Short mmCIF file of C-alpha atoms in Angstrom, two decimals:
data_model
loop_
_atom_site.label_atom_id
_atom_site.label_comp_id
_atom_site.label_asym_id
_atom_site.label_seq_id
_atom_site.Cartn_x
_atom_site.Cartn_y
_atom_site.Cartn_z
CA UNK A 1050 -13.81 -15.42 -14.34
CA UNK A 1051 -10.20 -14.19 -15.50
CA UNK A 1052 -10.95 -10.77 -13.81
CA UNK A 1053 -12.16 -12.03 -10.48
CA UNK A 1054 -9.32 -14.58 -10.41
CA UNK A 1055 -6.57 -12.20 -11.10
CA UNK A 1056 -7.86 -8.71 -8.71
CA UNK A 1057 -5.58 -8.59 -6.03
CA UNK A 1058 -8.47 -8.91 -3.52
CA UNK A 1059 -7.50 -11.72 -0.95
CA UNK A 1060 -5.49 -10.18 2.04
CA UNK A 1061 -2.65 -12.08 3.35
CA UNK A 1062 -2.13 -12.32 6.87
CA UNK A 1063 0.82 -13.84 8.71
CA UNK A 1064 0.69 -16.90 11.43
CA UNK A 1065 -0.23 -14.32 14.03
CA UNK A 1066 -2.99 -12.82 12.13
CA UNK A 1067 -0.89 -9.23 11.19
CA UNK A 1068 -1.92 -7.94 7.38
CA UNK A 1069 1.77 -8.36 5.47
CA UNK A 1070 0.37 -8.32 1.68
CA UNK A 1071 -2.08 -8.92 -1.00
CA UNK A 1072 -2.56 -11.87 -3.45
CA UNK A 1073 -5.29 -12.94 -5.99
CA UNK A 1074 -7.15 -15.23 -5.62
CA UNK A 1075 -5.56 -17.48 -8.31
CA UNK A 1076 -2.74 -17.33 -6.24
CA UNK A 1077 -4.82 -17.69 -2.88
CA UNK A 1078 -6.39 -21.01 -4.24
CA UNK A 1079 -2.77 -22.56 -5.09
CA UNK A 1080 -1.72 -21.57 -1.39
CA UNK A 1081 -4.58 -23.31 0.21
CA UNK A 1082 -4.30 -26.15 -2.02
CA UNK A 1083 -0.71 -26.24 -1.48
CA UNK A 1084 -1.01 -26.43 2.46
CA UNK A 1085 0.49 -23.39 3.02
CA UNK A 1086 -2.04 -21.21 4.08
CA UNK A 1087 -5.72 -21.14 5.38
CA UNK A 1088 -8.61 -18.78 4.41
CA UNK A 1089 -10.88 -17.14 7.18
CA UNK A 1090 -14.30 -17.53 6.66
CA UNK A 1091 -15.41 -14.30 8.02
CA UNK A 1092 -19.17 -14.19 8.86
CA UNK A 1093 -21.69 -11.13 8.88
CA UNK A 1094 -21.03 -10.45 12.82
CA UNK A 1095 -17.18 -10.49 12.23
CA UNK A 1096 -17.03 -14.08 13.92
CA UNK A 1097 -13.66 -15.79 12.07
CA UNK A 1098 -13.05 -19.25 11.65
CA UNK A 1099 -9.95 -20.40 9.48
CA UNK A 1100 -11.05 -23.30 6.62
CA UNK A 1101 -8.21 -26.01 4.95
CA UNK A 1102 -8.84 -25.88 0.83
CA UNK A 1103 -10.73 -29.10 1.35
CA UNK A 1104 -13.66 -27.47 3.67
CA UNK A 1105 -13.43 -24.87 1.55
CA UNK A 1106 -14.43 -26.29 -1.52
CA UNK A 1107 -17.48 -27.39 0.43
CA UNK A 1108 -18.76 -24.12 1.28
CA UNK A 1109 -21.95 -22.71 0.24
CA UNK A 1110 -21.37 -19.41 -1.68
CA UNK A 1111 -23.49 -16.66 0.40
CA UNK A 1112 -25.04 -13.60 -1.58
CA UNK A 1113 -21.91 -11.05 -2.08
CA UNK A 1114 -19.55 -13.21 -2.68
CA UNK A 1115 -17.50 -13.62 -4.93
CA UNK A 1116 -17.08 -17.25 -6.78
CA UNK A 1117 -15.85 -19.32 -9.49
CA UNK A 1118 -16.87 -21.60 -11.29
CA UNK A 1119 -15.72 -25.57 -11.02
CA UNK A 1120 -16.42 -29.14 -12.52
CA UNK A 1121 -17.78 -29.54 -9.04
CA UNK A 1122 -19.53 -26.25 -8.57
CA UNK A 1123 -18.86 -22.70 -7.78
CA UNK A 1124 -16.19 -21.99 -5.25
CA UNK A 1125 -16.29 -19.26 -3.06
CA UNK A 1126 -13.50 -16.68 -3.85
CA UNK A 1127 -11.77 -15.63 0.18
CA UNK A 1128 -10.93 -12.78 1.42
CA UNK A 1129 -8.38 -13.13 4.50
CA UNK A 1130 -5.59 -15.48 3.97
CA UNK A 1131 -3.69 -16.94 7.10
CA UNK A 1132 0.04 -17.97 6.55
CA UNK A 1133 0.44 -21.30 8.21
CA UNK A 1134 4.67 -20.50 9.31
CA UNK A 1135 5.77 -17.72 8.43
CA UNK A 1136 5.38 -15.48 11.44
CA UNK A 1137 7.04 -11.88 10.53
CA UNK A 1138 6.11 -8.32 9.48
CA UNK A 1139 8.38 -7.59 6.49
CA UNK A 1140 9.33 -3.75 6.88
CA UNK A 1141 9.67 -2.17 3.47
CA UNK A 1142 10.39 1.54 2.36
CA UNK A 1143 7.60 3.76 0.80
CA UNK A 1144 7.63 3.77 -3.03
CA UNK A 1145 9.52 7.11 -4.34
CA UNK A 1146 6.44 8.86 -5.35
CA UNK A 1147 4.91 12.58 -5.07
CA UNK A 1148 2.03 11.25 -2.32
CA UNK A 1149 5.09 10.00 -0.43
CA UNK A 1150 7.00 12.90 -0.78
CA UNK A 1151 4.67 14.76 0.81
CA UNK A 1152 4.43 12.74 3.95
CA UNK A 1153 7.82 12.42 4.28
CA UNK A 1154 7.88 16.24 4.53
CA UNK A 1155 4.65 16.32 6.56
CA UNK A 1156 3.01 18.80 4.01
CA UNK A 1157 5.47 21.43 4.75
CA UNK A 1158 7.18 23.42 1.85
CA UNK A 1159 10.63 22.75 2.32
CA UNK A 1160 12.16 26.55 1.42
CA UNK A 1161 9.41 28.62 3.51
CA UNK A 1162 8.33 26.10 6.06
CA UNK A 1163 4.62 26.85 5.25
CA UNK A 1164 2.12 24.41 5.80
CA UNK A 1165 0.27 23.76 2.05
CA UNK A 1166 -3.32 22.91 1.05
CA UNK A 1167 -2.85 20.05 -1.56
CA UNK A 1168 -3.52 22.31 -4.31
CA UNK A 1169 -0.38 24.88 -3.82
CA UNK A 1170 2.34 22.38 -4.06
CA UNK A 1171 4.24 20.18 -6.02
CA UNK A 1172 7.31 18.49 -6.24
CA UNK A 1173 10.79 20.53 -6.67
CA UNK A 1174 13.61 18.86 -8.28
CA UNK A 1175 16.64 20.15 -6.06
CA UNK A 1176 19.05 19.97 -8.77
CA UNK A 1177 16.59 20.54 -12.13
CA UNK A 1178 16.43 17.53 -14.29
CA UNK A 1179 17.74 20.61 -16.83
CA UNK A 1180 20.67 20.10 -14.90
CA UNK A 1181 21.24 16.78 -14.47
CA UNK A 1182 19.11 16.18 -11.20
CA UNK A 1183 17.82 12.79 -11.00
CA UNK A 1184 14.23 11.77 -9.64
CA UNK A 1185 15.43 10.53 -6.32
CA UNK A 1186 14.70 10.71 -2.70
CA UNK A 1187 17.67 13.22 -2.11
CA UNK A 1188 16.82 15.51 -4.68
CA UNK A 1189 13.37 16.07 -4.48
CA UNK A 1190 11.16 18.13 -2.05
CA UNK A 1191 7.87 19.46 -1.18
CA UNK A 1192 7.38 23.09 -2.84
CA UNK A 1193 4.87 25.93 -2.73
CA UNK A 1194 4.04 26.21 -6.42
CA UNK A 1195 4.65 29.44 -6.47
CA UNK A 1196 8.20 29.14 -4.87
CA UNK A 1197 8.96 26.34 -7.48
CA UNK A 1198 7.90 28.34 -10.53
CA UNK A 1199 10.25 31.43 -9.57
CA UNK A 1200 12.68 28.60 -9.08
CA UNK A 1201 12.64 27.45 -12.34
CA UNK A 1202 15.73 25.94 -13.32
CA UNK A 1203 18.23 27.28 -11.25
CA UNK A 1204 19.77 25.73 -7.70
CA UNK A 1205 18.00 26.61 -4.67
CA UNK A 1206 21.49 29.22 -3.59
CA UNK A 1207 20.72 30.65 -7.35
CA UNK A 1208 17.36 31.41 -6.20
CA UNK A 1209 18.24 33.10 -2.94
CA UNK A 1210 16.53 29.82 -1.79
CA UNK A 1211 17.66 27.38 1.07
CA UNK A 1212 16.51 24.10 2.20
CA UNK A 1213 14.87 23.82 5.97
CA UNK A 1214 16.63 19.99 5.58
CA UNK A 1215 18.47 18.02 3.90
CA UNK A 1216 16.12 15.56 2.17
CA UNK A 1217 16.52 11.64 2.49
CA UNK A 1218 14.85 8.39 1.99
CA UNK A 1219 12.29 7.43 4.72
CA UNK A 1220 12.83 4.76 6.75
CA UNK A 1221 11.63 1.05 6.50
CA UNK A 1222 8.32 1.03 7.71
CA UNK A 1223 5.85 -2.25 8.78
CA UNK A 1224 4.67 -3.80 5.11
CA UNK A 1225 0.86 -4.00 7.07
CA UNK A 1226 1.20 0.09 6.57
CA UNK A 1227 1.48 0.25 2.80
CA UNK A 1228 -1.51 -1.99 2.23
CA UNK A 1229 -3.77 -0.48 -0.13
CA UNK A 1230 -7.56 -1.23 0.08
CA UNK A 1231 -7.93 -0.93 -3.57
CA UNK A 1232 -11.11 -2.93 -4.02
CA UNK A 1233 -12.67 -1.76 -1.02
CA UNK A 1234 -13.00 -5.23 0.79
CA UNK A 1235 -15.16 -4.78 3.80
CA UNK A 1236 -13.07 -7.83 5.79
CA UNK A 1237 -9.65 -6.60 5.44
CA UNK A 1238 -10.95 -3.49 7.68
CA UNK A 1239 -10.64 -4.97 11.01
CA UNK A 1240 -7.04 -6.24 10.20
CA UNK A 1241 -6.13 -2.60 8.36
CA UNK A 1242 -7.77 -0.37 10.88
CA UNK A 1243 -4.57 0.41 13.21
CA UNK A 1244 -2.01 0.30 10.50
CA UNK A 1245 -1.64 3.81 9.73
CA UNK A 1246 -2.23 2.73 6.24
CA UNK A 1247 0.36 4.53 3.17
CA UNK A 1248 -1.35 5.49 0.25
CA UNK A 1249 1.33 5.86 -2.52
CA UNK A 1250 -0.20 5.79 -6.37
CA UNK A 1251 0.89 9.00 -7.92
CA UNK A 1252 3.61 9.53 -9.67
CA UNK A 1253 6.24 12.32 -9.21
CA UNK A 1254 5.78 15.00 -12.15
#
């Protein structure tokens, strides 16, 4: 029960129904019970209708759902959370991370201007970590392998190399567009579907 109480599966929505974040369902439960938010209970043919912790306790648990169990029964676990005041979409900046490197450069190595497959690049440290050259948003760029490995450890001017840009930090973008999907939750869709959603998990190497 520990697992399904602590996934990070329950979407949470603000007062005007726009995805701003994720929460367990441990935390969803305390939110409902608190008064501060509702949960939708989403039906087969997408109909919505948003349930107070008190009807939700009542609820029959359908096959495919999720559940815990209580003193009084099992509880259905939600899915869609709706904030009952807060109104806003946060905006947030990407996480510094290789996947969001390369959209910030749009794919592009950054020396030759090529466009790369995902296999023939990788991320160039600007000024090598060799060197001092720090893991940051301003020193890091999109690179054709190749072009990086002749780089090696010199600066790009050492390497009869030259930057099409000066890199920089992306700007703030909506929160609702770096919602991951992790568990694949079939009723976040309809709220995710327009974002434009950010997938940054990997690490810059």
């Amino acid at each position: 029960m520990n697992d399904v109480l602590n996934k990070t599966t329950v979407l949470v929505l603000n007062r005007n129904w726009q995805a701003i974040g994720v929460k367990s369902p441990a935390d969803a439960f305390s939110m409902m019970a608190a008064g501060n938010a509702t949960a939708l209970k989403i039906s087969a043919d997408d109909d919505m209708t948003p349930v107070t912790w008190e009807d939700w306790m009542k609820l029959p648990v359908n096959e495919g759902d999720n559940s815990i169990g209580t003193v009084h029964g099992p509880v259905r676990v939600p899915t869609v959370l709706v904030l009952a005041r807060f109104d806003r979409v946060p905006k947030r900046r990407p996480k510094f991370c290789a996947k969001a490197i390369w959209e910030r450069d749009g794919g592009v190595c950054q020396y030759t201007g090529r466009k790369l497959k995902p296999n023939e690049g990788n991320i160039d440290h600007i000024v090598p970590v060799s060197r001092g050259g720090k893991s940051t948003w301003d020193n890091c760029v999109l690179a054709d392998k190749k072009v990086n490995s002749k780089k090696g450890s010199k600066l790009p001017e050492e390497a009869g190399l030259k930057l099409l840009r000066r890199p920089a930090a992306p700007r703030e973008i909506p929160v609702t567009q770096l919602i991951r999907n992790t568990y694949q939750v079939r009723d976040w869709e309809m709220f995710l579907a327009n974002a434009g959603i950010f997938q940054t998990d990997r690490a810059v190497s």
